Tab-separated table of C-alpha atoms and ligand atoms in Angstrom:
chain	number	residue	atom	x	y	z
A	1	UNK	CA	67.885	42.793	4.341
A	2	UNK	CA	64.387	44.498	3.083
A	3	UNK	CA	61.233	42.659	3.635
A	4	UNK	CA	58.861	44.010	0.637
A	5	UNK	CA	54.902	42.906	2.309
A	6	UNK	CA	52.224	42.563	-0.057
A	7	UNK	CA	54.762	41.365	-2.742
A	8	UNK	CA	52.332	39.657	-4.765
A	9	UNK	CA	50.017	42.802	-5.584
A	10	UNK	CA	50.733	45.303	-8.216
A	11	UNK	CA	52.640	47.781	-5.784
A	12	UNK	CA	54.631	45.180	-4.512
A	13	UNK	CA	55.568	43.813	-7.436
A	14	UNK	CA	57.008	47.245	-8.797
A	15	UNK	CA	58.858	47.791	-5.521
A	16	UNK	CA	60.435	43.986	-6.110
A	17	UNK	CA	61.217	44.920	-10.123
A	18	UNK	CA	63.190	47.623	-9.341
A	19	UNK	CA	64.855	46.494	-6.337
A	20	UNK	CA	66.298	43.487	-8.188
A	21	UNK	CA	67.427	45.654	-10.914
A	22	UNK	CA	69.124	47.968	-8.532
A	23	UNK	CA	70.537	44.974	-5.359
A	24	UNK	CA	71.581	41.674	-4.883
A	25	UNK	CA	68.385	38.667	-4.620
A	26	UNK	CA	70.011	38.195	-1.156
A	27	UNK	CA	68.947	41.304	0.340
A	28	UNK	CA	65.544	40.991	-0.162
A	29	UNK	CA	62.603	39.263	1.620
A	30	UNK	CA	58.749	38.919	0.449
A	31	UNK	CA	55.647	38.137	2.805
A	32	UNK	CA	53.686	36.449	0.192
A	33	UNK	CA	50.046	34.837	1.448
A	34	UNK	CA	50.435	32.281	-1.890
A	35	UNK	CA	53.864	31.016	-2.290
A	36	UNK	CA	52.623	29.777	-6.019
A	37	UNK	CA	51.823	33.364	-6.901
A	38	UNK	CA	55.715	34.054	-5.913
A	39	UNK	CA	57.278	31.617	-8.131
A	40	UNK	CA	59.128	34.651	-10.199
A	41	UNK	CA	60.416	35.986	-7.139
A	42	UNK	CA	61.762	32.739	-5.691
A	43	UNK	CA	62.976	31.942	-9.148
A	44	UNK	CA	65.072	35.210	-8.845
A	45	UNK	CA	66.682	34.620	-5.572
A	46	UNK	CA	63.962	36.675	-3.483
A	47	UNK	CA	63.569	35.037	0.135
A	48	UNK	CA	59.924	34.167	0.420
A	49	UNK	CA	58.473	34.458	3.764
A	50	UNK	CA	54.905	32.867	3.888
A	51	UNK	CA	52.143	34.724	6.126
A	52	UNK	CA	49.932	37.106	6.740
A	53	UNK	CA	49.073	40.549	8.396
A	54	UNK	CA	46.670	38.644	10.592
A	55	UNK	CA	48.914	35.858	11.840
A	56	UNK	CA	51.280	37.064	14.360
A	57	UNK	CA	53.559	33.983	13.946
A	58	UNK	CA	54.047	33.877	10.432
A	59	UNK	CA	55.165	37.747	11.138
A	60	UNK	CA	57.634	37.063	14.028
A	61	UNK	CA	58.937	34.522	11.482
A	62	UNK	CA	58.938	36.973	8.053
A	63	UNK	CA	60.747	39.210	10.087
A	64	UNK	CA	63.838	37.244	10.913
A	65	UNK	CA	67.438	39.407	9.895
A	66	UNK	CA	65.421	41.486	8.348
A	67	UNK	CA	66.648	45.698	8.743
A	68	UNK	CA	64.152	47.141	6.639
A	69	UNK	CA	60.456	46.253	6.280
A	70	UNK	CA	58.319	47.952	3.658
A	71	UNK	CA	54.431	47.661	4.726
A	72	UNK	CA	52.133	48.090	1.643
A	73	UNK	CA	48.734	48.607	3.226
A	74	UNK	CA	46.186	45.705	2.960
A	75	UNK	CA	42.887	45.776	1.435
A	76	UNK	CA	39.713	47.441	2.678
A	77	UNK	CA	38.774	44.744	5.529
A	78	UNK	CA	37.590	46.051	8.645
A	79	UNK	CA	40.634	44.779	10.498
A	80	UNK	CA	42.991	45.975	7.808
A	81	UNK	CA	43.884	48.636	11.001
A	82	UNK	CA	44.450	45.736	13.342
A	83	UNK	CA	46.299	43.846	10.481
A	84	UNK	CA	48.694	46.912	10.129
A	85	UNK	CA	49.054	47.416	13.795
A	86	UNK	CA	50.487	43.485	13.992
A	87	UNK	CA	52.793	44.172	11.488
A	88	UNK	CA	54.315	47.213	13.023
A	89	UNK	CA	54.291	45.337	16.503
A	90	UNK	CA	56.514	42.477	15.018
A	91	UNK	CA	58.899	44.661	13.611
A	92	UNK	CA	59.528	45.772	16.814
A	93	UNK	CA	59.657	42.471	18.627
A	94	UNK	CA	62.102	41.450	15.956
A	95	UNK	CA	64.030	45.009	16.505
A	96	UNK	CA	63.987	45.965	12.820
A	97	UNK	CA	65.667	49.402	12.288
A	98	UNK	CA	63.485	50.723	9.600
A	99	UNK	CA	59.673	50.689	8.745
A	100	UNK	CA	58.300	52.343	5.636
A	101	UNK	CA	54.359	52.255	5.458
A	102	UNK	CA	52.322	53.409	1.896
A	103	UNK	CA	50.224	56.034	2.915
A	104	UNK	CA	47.801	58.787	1.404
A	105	UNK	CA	48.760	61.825	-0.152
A	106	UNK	CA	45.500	63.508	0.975
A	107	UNK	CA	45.655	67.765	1.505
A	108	UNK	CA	43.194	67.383	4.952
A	109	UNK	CA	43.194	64.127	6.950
A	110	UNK	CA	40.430	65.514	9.633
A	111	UNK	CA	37.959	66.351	7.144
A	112	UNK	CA	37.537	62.930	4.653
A	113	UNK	CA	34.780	62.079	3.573
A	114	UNK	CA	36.046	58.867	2.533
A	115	UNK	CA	36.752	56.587	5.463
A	116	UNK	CA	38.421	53.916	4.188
A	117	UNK	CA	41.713	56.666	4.243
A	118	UNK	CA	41.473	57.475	7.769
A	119	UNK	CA	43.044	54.117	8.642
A	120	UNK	CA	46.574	55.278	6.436
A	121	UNK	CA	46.731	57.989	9.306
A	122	UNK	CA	45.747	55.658	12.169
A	123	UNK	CA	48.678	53.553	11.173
A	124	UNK	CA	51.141	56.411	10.722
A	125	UNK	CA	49.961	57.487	14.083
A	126	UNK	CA	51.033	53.931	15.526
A	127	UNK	CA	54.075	53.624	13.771
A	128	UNK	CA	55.050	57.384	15.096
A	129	UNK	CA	54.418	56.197	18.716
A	130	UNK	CA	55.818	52.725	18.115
A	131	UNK	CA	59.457	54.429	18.393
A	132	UNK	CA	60.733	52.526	15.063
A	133	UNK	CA	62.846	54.716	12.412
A	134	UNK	CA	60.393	54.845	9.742
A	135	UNK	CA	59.636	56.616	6.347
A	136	UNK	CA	55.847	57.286	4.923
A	137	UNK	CA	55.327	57.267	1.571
A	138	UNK	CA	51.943	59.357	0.964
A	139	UNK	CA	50.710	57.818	-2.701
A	140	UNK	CA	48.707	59.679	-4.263
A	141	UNK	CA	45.694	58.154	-6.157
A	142	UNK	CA	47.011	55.629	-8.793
A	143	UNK	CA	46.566	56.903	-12.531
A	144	UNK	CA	46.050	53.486	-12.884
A	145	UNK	CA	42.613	53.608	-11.104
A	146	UNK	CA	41.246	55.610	-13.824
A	147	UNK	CA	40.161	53.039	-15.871
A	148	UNK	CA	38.110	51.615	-12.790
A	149	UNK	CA	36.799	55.117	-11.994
A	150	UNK	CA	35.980	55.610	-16.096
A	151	UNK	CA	34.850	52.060	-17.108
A	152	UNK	CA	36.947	50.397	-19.754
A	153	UNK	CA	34.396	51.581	-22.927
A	154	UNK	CA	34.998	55.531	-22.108
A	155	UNK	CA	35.532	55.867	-25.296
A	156	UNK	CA	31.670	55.342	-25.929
A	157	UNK	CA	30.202	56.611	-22.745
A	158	UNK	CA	32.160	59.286	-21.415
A	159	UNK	CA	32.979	60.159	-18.171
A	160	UNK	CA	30.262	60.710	-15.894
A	161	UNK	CA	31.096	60.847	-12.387
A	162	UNK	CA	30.425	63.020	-8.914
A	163	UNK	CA	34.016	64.914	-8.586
A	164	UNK	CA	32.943	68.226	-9.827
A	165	UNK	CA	35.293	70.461	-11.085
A	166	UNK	CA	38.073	68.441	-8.259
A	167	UNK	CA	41.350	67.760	-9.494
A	168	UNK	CA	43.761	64.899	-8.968
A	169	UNK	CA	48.059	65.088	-9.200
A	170	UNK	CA	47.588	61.570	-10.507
A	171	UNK	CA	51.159	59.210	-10.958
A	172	UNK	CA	51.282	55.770	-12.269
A	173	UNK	CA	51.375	52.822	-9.637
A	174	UNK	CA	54.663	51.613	-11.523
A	175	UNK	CA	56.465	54.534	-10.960
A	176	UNK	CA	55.576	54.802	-7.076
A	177	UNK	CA	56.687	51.474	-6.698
A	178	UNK	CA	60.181	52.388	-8.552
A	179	UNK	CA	60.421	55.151	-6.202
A	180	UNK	CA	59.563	53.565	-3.562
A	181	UNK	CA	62.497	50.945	-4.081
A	182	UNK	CA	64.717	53.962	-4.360
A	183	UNK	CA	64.235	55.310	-1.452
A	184	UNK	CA	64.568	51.922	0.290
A	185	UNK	CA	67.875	51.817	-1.015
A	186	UNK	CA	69.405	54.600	0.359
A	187	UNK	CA	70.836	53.649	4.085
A	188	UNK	CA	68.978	56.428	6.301
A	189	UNK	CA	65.785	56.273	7.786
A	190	UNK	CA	65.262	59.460	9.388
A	191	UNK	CA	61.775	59.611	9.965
A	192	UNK	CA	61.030	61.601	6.308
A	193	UNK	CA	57.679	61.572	4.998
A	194	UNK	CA	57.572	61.797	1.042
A	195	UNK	CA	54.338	62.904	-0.915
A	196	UNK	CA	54.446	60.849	-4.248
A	197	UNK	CA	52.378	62.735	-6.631
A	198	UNK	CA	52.714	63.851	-10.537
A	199	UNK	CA	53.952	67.190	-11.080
A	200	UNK	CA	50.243	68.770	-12.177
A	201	UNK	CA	46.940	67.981	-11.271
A	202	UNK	CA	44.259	67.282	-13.105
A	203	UNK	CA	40.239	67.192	-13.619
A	204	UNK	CA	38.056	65.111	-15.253
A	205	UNK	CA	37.816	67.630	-18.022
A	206	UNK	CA	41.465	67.235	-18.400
A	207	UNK	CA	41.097	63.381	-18.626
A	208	UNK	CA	38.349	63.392	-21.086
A	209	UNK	CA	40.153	66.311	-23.124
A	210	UNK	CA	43.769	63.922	-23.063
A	211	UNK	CA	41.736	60.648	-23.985
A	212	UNK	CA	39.960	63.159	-26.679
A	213	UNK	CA	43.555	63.526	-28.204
A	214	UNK	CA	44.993	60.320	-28.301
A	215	UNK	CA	42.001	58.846	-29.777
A	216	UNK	CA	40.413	61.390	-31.895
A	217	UNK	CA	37.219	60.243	-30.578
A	218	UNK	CA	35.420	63.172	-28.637
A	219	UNK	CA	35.073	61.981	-25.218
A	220	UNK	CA	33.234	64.207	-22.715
A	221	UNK	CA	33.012	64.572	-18.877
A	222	UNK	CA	29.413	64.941	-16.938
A	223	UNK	CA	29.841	66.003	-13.385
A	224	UNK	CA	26.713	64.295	-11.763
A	225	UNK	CA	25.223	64.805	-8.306
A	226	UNK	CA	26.112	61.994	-5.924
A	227	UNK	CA	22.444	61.060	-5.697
A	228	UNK	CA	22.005	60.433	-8.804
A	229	UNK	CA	25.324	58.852	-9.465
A	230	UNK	CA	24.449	56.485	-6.281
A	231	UNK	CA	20.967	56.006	-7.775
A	232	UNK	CA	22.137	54.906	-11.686
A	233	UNK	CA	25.101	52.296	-9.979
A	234	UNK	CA	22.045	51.133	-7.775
A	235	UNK	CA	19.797	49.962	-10.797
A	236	UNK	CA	23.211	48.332	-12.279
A	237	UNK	CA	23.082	46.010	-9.282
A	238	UNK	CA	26.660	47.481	-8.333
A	239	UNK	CA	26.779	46.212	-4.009
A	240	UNK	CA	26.364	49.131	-1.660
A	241	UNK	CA	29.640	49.220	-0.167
A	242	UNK	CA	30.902	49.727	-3.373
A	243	UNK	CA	28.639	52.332	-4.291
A	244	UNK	CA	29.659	54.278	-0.834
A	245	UNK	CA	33.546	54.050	-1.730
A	246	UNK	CA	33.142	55.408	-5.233
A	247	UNK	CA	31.554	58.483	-3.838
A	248	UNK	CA	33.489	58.193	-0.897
A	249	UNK	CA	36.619	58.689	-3.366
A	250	UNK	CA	34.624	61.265	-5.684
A	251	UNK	CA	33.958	63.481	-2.838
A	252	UNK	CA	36.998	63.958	-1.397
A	253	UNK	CA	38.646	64.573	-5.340
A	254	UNK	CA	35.760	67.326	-5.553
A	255	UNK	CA	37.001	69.107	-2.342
A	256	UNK	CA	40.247	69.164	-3.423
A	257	UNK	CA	41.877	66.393	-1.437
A	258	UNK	CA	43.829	64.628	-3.884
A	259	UNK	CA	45.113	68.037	-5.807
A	260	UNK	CA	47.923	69.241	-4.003
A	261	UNK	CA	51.543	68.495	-5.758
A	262	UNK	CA	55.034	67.842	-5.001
A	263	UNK	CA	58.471	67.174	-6.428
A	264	UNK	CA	59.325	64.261	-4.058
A	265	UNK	CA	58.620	61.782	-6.481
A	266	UNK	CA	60.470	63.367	-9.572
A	267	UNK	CA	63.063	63.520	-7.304
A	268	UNK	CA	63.246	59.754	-6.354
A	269	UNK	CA	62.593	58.829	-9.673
A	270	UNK	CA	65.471	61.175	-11.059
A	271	UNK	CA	63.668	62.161	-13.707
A	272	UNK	CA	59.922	64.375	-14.294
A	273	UNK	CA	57.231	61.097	-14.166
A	274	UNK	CA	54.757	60.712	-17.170
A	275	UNK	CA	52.687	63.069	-18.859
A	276	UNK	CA	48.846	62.497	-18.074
A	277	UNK	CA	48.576	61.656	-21.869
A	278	UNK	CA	51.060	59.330	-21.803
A	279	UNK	CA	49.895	57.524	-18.442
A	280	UNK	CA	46.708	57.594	-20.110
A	281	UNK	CA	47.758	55.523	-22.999
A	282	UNK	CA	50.071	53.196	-20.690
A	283	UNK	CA	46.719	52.173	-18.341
A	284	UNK	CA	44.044	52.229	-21.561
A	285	UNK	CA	46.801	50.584	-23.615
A	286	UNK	CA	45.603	53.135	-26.529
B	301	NAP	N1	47.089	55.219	-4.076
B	301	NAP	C1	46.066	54.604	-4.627
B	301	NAP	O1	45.438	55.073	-5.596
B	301	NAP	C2	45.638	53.262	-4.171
B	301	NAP	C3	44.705	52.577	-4.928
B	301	NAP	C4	44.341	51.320	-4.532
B	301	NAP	C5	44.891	50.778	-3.393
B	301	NAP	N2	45.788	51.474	-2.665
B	301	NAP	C6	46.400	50.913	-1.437
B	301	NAP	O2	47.716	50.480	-1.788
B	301	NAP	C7	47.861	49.079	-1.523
B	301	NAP	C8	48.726	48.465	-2.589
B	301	NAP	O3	48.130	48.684	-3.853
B	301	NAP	P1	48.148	47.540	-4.940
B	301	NAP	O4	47.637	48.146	-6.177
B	301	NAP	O5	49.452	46.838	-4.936
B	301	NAP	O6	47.020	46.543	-4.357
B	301	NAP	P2	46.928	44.976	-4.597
B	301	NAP	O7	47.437	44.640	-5.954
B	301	NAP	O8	45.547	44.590	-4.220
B	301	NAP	O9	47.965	44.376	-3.548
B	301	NAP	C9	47.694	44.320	-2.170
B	301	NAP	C10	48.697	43.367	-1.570
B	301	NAP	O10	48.460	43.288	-0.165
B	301	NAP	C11	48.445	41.915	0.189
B	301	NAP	N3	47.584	41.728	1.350
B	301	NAP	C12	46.313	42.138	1.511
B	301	NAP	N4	45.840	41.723	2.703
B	301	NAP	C13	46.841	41.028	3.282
B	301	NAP	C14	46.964	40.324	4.504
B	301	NAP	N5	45.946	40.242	5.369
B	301	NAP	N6	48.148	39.723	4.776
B	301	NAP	C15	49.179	39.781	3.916
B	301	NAP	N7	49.119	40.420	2.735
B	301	NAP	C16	47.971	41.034	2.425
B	301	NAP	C17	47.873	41.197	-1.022
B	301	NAP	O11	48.240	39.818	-0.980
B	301	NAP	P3	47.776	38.776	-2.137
B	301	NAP	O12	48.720	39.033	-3.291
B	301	NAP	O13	47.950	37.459	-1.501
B	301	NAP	O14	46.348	39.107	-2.485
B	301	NAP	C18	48.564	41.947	-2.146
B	301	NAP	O15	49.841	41.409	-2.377
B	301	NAP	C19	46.410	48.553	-1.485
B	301	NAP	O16	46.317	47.393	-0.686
B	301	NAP	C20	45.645	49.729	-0.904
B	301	NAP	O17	45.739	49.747	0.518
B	301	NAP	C21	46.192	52.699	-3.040
């Protein structure tokens, strides 16, 4: 049986789509927080186990019979490391064979300038020395945070943000999450490590030029110093900690941390994953 974490959120769900489509309800488990934002997946068979990463007992519980766990990483708490940690220690209480963690696909872990990644390394570190069979899938960022990155009237504004000339092998959440499921599916767990990125990478140029096309509207891109970046999101009342990520994020994409590609993912998918353009329409609905 696979137990699918965070199977209300956007990854999770994906995972649980294609799973369904590809297994029977019966092998598959969910650690939902809100049962009544699970309703689908009881509805479809799915075992719900109710819990969280910060309750050991609901864990030793969510982990009964279960073979395989997915862990999809929590939010950006400050014990989301300590949260990850207690999952990985109940799946070894409960002697699960298999633990598959969603990591980073970042080029330089030791030299991030964005913190909030470190902790994807801390936990593969954990899981490594835990002695479970595991697999790591390294995500690369979502095409899907785009629009958050962009602001949903780029079509009017542009795209002014502090990456530079960086690039990003961007891939839609969906189709990490249908990967993801694949390679859940197959029977070995022999340690692998897969880097789930598209099969190009891209700038913010490249984004502006794409959005440009599809719309016919000439959208441009700005590449602004951080300070003054941090200084225009300041007067907008945007929170600090938010202001700290964004840069945080931009930083890294403008060092090249987010640019290196792979074919792991068009191989799990069986097929090449979607143009940027495409993507691009799919997550601005254009
Ligand atoms: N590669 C990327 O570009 C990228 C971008 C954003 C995030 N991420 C990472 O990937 C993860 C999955 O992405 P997503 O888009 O699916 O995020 P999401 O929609 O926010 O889903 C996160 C899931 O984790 C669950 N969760 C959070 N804290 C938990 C806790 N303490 N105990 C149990 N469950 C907990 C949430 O439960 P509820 O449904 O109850 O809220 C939710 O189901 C994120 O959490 C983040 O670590 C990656």
């Amino acid at each position: 049986m696979i137990l699918v974490t965070g199977a209300t959120g956007q990854l999770g769900t994906a995972v649980l789509q294609t799973l369904l489509q590809k297994t029977s309800a019966t092998q598959l488990a969910a650690l939902v927080r809100d049962e009544h934002k699970a309703t689908d997946l009881q509805a479809q068979g799915v075992s719900l186990r109710l819990g969280s990463y910060d309750d050991l007992a609901s864990l030793d519980r969510a982990m009964q019979g279960i073979e395989k766990v997915l862990l999809i990483s929590g939010g950006g708490e400050d014990d989301a490391l300590q949260q990850h940690y207690n999952v990985v220690d109940a799946a070894k209480r409960a002697g699960v064979q298999c633990l598959a963690y969603t990591s980073r696909a970042l080029k330089d872990p030791t030299t991030l300038a964005n913190q909030l990644m470190v902790r994807h390394f801390q936990t593969e570190d954990y899981i490594r020395a835990s002695g479970l069979g595991y697999v790591f899938f390294r995500n690369i960022l979502y095409l899907d945070t785009l629009l958050l990155f962009t602001g949903p009237n780029v079509l009017e504004t542009g795209i002014l943000l502090p990456a530079g000339q960086g690039k990003v092998a961007y891939a839609l959440r969906s189709e990490m999450g249908e990967a993801i499921a694949n390679v859940l599916l197959q029977a070995d767990c022999a340690n692998r490590i897969y880097h789930f990125t598209g099969p190009e990478a891209y700038s913010f140029d490249d984004v502006a030029a794409a959005l440009t096309s599809i719309t016919g509207k000439e959208v441009g891109y700005t590449a602004v110093e951080p300070t003054v970046f941090a200084a225009g999101m300041q007067q907008r009342g945007v929170p600090e900690l938010a202001i700290e990520r964004t840069i945080g994020f931009m930083t890294d994409i403008s060092h090249g941390q987010e640019a290196e590609v792979s074919s792991d993912l068009a191989t799990a998918l069986g097929r090449q994953p979607v143009s940027l353009t495409d993507g691009i329409r799919a997550v601005y609905k254009l």
